GROMACS .gro file of C-alpha atoms in nm:
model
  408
    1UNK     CA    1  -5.242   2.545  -2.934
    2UNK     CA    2  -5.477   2.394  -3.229
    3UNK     CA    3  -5.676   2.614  -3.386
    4UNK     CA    4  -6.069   2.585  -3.438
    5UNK     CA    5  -6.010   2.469  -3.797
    6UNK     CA    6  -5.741   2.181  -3.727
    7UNK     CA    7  -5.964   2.090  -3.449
    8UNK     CA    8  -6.254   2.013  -3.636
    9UNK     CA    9  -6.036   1.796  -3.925
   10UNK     CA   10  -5.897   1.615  -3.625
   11UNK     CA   11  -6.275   1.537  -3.519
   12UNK     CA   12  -6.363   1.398  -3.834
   13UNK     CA   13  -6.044   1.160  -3.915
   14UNK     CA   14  -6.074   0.779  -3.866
   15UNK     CA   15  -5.907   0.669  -3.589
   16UNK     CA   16  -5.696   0.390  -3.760
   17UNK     CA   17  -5.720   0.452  -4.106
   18UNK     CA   18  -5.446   0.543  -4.289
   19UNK     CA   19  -5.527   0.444  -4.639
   20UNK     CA   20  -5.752   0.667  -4.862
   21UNK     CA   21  -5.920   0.630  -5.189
   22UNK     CA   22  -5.923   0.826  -5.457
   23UNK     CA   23  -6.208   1.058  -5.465
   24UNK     CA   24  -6.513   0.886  -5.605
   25UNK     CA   25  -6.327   0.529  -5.611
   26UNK     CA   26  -6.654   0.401  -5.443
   27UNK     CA   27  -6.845   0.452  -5.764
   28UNK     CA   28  -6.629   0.170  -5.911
   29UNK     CA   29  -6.624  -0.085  -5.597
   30UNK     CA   30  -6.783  -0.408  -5.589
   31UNK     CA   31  -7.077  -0.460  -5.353
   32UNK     CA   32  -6.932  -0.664  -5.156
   33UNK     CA   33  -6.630  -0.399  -5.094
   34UNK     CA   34  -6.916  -0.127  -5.074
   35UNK     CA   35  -7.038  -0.303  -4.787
   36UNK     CA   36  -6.747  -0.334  -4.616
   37UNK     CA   37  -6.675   0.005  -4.617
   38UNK     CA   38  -6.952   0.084  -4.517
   39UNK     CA   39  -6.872  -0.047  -4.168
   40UNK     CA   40  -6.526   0.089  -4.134
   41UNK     CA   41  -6.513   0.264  -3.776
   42UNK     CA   42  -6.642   0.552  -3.683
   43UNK     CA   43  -6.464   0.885  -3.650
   44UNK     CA   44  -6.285   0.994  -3.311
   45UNK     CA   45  -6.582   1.248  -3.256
   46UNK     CA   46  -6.824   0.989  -3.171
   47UNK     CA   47  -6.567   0.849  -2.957
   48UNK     CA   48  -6.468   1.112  -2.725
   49UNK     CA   49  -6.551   1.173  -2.408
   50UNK     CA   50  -6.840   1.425  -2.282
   51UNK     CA   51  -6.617   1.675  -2.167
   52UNK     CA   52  -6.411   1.727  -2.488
   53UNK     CA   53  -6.730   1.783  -2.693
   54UNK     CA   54  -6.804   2.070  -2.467
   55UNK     CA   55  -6.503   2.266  -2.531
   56UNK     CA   56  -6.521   2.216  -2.897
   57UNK     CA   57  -6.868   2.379  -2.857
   58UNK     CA   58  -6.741   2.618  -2.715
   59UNK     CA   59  -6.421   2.713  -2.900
   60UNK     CA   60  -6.682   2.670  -3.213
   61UNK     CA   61  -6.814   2.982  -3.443
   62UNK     CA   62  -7.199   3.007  -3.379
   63UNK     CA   63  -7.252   2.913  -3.784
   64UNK     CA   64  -7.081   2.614  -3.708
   65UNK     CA   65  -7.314   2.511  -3.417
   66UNK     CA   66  -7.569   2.323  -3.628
   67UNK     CA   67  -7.317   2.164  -3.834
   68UNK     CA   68  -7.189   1.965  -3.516
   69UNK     CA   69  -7.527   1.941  -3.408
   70UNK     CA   70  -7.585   1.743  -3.733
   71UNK     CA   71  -7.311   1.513  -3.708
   72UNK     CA   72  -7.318   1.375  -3.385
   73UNK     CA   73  -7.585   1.280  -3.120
   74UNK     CA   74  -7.409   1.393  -2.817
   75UNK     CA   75  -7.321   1.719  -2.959
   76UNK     CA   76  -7.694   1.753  -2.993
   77UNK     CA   77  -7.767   1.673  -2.619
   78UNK     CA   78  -7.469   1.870  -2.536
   79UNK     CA   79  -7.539   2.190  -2.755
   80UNK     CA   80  -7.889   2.206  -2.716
   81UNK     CA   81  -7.825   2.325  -2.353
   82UNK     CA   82  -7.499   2.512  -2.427
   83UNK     CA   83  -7.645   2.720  -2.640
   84UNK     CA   84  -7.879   2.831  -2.358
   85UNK     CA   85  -7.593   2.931  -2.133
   86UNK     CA   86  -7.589   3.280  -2.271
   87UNK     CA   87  -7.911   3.462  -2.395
   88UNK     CA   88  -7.947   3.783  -2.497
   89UNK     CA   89  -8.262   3.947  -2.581
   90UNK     CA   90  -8.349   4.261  -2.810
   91UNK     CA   91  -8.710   4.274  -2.906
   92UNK     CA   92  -9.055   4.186  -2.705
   93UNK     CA   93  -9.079   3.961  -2.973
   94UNK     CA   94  -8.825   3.737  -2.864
   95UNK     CA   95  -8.903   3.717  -2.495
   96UNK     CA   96  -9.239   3.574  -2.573
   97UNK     CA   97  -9.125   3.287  -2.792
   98UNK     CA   98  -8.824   3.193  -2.517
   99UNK     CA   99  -9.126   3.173  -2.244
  100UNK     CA  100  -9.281   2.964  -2.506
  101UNK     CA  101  -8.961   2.725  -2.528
  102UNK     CA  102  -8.893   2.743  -2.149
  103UNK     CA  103  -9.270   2.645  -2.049
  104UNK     CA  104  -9.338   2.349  -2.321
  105UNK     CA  105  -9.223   2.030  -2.216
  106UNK     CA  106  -8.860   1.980  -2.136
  107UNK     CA  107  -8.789   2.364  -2.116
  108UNK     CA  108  -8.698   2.347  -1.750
  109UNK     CA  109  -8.400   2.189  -1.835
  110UNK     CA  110  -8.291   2.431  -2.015
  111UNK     CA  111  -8.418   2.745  -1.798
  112UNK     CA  112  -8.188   2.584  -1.503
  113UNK     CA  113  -7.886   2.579  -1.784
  114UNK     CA  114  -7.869   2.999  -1.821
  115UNK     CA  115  -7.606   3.153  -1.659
  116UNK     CA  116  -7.608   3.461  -1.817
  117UNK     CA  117  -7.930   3.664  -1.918
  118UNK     CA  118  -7.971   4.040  -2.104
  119UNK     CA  119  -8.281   4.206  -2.188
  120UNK     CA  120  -8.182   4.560  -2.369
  121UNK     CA  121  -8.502   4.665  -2.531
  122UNK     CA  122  -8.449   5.011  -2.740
  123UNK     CA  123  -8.695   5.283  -2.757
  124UNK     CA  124  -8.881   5.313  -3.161
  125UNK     CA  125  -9.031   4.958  -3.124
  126UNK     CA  126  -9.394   4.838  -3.160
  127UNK     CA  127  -9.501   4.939  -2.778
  128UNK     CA  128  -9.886   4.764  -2.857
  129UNK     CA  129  -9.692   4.429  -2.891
  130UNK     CA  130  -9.544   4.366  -2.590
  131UNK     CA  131  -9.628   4.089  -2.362
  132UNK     CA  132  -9.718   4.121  -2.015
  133UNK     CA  133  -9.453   4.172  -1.739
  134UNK     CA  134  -9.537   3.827  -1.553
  135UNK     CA  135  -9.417   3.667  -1.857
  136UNK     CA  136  -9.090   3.801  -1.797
  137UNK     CA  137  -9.115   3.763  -1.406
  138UNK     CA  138  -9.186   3.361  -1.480
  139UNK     CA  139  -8.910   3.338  -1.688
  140UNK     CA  140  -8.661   3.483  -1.451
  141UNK     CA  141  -8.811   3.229  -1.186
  142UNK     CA  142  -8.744   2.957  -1.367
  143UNK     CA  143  -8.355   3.035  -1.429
  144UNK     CA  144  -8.233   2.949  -1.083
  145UNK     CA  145  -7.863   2.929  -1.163
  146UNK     CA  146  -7.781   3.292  -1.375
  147UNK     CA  147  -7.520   3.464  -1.251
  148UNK     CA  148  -7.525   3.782  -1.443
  149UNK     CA  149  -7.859   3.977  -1.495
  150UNK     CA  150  -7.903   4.288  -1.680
  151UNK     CA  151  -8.261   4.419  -1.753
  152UNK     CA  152  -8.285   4.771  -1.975
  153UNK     CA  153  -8.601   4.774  -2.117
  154UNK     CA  154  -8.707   5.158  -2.213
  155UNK     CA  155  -9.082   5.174  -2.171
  156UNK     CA  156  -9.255   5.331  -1.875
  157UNK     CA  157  -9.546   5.055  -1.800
  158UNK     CA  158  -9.324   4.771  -1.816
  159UNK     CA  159  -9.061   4.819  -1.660
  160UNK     CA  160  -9.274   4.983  -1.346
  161UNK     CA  161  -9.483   4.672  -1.352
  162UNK     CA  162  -9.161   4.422  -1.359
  163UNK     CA  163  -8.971   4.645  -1.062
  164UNK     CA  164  -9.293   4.576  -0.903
  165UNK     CA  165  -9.353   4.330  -0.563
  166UNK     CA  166  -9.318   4.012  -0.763
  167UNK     CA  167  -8.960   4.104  -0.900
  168UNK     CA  168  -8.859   4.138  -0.508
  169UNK     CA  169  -8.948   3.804  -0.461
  170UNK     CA  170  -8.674   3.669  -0.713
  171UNK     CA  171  -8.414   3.463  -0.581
  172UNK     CA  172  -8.045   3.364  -0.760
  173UNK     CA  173  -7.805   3.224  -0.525
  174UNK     CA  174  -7.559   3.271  -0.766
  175UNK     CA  175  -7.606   3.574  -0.854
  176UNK     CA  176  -7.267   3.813  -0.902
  177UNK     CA  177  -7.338   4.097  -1.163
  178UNK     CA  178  -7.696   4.280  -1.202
  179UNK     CA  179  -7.752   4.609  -1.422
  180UNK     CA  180  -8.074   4.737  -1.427
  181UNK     CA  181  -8.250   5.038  -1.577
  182UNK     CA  182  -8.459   5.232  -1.351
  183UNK     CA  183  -8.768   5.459  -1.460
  184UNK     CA  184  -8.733   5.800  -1.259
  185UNK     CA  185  -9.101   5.879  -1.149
  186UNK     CA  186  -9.203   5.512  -0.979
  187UNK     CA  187  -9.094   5.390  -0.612
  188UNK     CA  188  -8.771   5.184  -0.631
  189UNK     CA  189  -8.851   4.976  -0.333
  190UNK     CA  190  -8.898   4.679  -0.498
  191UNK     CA  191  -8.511   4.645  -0.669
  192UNK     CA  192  -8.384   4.775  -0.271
  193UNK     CA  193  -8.563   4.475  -0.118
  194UNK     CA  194  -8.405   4.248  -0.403
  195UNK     CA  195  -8.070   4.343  -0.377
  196UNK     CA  196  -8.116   4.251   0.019
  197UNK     CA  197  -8.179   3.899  -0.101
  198UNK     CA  198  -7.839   3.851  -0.281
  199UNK     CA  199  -7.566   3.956  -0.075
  200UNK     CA  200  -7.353   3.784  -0.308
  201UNK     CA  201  -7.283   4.051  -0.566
  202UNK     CA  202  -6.973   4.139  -0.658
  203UNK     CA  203  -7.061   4.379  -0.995
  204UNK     CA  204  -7.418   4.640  -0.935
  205UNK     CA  205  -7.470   4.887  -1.193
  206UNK     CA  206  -7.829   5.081  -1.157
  207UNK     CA  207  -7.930   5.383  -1.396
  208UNK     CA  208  -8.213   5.567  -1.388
  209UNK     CA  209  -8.160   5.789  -1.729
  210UNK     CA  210  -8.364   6.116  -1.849
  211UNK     CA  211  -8.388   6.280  -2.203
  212UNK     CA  212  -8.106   6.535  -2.106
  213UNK     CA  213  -7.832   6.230  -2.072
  214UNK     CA  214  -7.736   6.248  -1.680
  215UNK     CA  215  -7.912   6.042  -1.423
  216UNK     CA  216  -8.203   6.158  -1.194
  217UNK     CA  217  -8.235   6.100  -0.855
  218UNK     CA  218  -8.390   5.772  -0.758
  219UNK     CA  219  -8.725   5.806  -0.545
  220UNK     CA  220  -8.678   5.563  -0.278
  221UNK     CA  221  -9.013   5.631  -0.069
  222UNK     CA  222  -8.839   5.644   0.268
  223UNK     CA  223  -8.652   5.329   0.249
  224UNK     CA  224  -8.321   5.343   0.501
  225UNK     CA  225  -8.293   5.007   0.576
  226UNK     CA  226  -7.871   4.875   0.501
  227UNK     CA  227  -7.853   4.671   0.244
  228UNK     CA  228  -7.542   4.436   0.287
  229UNK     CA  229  -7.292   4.365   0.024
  230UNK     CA  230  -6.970   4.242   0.217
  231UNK     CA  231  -6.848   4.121  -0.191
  232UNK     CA  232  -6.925   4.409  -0.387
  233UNK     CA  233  -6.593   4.554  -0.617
  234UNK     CA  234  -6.802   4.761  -0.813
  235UNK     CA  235  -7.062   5.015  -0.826
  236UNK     CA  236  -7.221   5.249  -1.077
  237UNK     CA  237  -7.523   5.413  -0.985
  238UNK     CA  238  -7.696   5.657  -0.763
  239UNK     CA  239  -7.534   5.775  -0.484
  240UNK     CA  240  -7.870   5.775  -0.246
  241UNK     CA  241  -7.822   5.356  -0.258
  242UNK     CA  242  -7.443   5.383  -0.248
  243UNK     CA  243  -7.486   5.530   0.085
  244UNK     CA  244  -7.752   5.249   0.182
  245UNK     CA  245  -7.500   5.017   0.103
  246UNK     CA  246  -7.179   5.172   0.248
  247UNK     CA  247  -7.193   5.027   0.620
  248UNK     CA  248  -7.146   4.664   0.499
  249UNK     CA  249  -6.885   4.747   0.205
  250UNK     CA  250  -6.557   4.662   0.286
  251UNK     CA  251  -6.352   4.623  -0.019
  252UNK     CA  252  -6.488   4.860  -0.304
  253UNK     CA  253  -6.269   4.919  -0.594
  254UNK     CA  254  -6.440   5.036  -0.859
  255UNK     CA  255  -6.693   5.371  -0.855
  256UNK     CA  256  -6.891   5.532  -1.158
  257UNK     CA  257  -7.137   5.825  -1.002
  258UNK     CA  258  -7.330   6.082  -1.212
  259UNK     CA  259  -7.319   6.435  -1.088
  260UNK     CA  260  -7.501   6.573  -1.411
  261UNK     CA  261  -7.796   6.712  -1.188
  262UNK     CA  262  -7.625   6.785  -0.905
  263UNK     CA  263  -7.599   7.097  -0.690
  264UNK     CA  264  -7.265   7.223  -0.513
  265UNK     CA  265  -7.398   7.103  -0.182
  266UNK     CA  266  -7.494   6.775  -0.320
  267UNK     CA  267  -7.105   6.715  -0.439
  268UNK     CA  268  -6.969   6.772  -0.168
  269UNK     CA  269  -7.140   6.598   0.103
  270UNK     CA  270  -7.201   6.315  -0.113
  271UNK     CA  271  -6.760   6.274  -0.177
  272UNK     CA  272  -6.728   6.315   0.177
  273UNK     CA  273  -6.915   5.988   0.217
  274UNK     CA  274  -6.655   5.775   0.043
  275UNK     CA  275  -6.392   5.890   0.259
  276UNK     CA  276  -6.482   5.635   0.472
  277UNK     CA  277  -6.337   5.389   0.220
  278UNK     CA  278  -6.009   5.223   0.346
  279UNK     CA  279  -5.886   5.043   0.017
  280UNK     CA  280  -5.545   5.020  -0.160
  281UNK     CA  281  -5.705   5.053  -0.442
  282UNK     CA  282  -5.973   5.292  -0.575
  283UNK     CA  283  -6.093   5.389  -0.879
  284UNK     CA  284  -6.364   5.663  -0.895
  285UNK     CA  285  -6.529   5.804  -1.253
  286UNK     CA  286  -6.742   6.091  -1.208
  287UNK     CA  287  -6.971   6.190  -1.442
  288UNK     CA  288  -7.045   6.585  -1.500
  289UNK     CA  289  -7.124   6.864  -1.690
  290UNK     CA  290  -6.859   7.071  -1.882
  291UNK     CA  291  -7.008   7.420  -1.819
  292UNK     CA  292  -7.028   7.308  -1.460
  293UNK     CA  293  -6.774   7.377  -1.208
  294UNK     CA  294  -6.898   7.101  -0.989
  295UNK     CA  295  -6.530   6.885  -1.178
  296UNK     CA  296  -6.317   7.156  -0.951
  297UNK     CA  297  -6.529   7.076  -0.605
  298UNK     CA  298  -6.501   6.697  -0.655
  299UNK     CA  299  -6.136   6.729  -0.723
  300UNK     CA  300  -6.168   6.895  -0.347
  301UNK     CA  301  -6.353   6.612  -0.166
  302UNK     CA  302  -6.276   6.306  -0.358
  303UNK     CA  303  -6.129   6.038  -0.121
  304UNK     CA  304  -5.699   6.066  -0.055
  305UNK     CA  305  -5.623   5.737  -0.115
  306UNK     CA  306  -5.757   5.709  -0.521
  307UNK     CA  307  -5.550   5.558  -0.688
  308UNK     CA  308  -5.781   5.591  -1.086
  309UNK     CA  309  -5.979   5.931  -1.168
  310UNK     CA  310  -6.175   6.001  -1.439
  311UNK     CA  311  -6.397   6.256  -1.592
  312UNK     CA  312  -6.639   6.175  -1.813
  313UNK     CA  313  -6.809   6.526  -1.970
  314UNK     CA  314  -7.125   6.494  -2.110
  315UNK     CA  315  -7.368   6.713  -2.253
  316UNK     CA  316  -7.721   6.680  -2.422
  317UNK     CA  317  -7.649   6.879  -2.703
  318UNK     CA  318  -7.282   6.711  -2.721
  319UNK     CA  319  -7.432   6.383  -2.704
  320UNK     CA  320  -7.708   6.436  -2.980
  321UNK     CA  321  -7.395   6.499  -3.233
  322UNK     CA  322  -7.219   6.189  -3.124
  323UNK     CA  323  -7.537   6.029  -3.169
  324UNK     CA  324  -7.563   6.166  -3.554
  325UNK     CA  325  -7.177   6.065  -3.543
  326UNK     CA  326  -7.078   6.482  -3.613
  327UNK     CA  327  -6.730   6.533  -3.410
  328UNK     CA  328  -6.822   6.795  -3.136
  329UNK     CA  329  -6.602   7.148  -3.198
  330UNK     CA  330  -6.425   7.282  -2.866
  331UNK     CA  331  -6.642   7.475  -2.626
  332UNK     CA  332  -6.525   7.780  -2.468
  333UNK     CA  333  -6.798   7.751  -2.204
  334UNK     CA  334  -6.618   7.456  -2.040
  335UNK     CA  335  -6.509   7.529  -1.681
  336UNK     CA  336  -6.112   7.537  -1.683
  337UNK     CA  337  -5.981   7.233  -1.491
  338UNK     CA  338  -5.815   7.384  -1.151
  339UNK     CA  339  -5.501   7.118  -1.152
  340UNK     CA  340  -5.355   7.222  -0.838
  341UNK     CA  341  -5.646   7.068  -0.654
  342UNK     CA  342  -5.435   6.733  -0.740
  343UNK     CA  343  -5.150   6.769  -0.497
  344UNK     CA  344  -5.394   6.615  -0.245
  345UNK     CA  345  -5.367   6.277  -0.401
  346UNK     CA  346  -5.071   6.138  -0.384
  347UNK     CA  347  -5.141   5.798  -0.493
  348UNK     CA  348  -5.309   5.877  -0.805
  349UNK     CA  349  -5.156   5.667  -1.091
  350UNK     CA  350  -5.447   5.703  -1.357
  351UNK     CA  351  -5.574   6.049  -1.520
  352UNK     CA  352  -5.837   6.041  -1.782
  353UNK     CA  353  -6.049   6.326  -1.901
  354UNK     CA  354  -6.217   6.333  -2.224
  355UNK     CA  355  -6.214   6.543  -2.522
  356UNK     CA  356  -6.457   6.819  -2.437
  357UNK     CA  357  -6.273   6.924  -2.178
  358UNK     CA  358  -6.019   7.077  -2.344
  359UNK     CA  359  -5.987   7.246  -2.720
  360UNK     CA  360  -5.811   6.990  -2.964
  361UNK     CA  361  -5.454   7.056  -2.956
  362UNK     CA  362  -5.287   7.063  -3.329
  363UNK     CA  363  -4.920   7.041  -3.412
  364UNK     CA  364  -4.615   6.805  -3.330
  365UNK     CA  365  -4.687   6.562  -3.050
  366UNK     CA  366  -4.317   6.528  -2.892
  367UNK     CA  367  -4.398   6.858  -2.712
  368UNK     CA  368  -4.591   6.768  -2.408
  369UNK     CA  369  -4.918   7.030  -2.408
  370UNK     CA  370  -4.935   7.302  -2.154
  371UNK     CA  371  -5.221   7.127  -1.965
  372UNK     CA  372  -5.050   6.815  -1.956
  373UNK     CA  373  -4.699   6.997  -1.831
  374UNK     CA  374  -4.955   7.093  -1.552
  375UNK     CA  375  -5.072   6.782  -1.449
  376UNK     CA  376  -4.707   6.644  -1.385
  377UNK     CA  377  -4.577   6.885  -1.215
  378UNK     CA  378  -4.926   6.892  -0.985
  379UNK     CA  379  -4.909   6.501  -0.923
  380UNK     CA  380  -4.560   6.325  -0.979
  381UNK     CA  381  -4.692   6.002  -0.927
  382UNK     CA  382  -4.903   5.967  -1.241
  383UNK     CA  383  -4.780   5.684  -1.431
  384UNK     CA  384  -5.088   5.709  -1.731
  385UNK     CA  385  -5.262   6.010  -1.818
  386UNK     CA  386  -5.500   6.058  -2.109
  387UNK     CA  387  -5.618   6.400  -2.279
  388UNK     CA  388  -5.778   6.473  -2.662
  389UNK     CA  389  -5.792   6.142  -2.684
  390UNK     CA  390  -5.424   6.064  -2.591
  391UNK     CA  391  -5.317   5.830  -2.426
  392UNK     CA  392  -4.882   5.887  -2.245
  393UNK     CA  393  -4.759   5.671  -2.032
  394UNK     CA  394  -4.488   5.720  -1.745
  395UNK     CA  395  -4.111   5.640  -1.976
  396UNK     CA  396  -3.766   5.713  -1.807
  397UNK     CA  397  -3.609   5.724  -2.173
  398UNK     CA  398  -3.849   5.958  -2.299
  399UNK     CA  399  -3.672   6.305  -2.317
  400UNK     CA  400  -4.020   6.415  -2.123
  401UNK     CA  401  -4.067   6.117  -1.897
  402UNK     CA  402  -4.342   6.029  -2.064
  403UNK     CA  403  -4.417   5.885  -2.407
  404UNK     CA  404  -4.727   5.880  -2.618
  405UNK     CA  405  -4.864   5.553  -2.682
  406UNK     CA  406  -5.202   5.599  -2.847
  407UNK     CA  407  -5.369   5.851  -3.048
  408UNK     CA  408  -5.741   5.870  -3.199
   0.00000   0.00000   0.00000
């Protein structure tokens, strides 16, 4: 396969010349030679088809993209709505000058030519600056083709008055994969009513994030309407529209749920609402706190037939030092993992728990560790299991059965 490099010297070569002058030989030509040259043919870039131009765009660095702009027309025509394909937007800044590009003349062209569109607005910016949500809302109206939609935009006013009626009203046939960022304190009927308009999602992903790092519970206002979503794979989120969605989902894989705020009693009945899933496979990530025993009633009531667990432990003030980018030091507080509870699944092939759940382990690593000794001997059919940050995988020729194949 030709690299980017060879492709673009093939672009530029005549396509029947084979004789070439010494560099600056046309200093010393006659005019009438100089004018001959001058119409020598063109290179093969302005000869190939419409199709071929594309995938050098695409294949292309993004420095390179006004250089082949530059040199040809039709990679103009061509680029100009490429480049649109794919927006991602960071600042408030920068959403008002693409409504400004999208609304002048011609711009509907290229709203129709997004496919995929991200808003991730941080907190620390100028708050006084922002446009108005309806600039936002006409801009989503206008891209009629995206595909994938994510909207995290971390300011209170906004983002209640975009989740507001006129976001319901949206409408992407195509539409596959949608993350959004929820604010805790406002109704969420508004995203419930939109995600009843595109039963084609495959990929939903919905947070609704406080200070202390876990999710809170969405307020719904009542709604218990069923939202179908024969297609979805994949859902991270709330459980409360989980459940909403359950009676129409038929071939789940993939689960992410935060239990950070949870009670006992909220654990458990809310597992024993998946067991209704009837997949081959299942992977299920639960999200919790380390001084929380909440990891040993999930391991209780999480469905039979999972096939990928994970535990992902997480912590405000562990969280703060990742932030500042100190390595967290073990914590003796952390509820000891009750392993036995695993002999339930017996088609559990993936294991992952991270770091804080254990203390670091020092020493030679062709000793397996005593919790990982445990894990084997409570569920034989783990084929990859990773602790502190190790990752072992299932070997017959390891003198263990199972070999370590990453470390951080």
């Amino acid at each position: 396969m030709l690299r980017y490099h060879e492709i673009r010297i093939l672009l530029f070569l005549e396509p029947s010349s084979t004789q070439h002058l010494p560099r600056h030989s046309h200093l010393f030509m006659s005019r009438k030679r100089r004018t001959k040259a001058g119409k020598k043919p063109r290179p093969i870039i302005h000869i190939l088809p419409n199709e071929v131009l594309m995938e050098v765009m695409k294949v292309s660095p993004a420095k390179e993209h006004a250089m082949l702009l530059l040199s040809c027309k039709l990679f103009y025509q061509l680029g100009r709505t490429l480049l649109y394909r794919s927006i991602w937007l960071t600042t408030f800044t920068a959403i008002s000058k693409l409504h400004r590009t999208l609304f002048s003349p011609g711009g509907n062209e290229l709203a129709t030519q997004v496919r995929r569109f991200e808003v991730l607005i941080r907190h620390g910016l100028d708050w006084q600056t922002h446009p108005m949500p309806n600039v936002l809302i006409n801009m989503l109206g206008a891209m009629r083709h995206v595909h994938e939609l994510q909207l995290h935009i971390e300011h209170e006013f906004f983002s209640h008055l975009l989740m507001g009626d006129p976001f319901e009203l949206l409408s992407f046939p195509n539409l596959s994969r949608l993350a959004v960022t929820l604010i805790p304190t406002f109704d969420h009927t508004s995203l419930l009513r939109f995600l009843q308009r595109h039963p084609s999602l495959t990929q939903l992903s919905i947070s609704v994030p406080s200070r202390n790092f876990f999710l809170y519970r969405p307020f719904l206002s009542g709604f218990t309407e069923t939202i179908k979503l024969p297609q979805l794979r994949s859902y991270s989120g709330p459980l409360e529209i989980l459940n909403l969605i359950f009676p129409t989902v038929i071939a789940l894989q993939s689960i992410v749920i935060d239990f950070g705020l949870s009670t006992d009693e909220d654990v458990e009945a809310d597992l024993k609402r998946l067991q209704r899933l009837d997949v081959r496979s299942l992977s299920v990530e639960l999200i919790v706190n380390p001084r929380s025993p909440i990891v040993n009633l999930a391991l209780q009531h999480v469905p039979k037939n999972v096939t990928s667990l994970s535990f992902q432990y997480i912590s405000a003030s562990l969280n703060h030092l990742v932030m500042l980018g100190v390595p967290p030091l073990p914590d003796p507080n952390v509820v000891p993992l009750d392993v036995s509870a695993l002999r339930r699944l017996t088609h559990l092939k993936s294991f992952f728990i991270n770091d804080v759940s254990f203390r670091s382990v020092k020493g030679a690593h062709r000793n397996l560790s005593p919790e990982l000794q445990k894990l084997i001997e409570a569920c034989p059919s783990l084929e990859t299991i990773k602790l502190h940050g190790r990752l072992y995988r299932r070997n017959a020729h390891a003198q263990s059965g199972y070999e370590l194949v990453e470390r951080r």
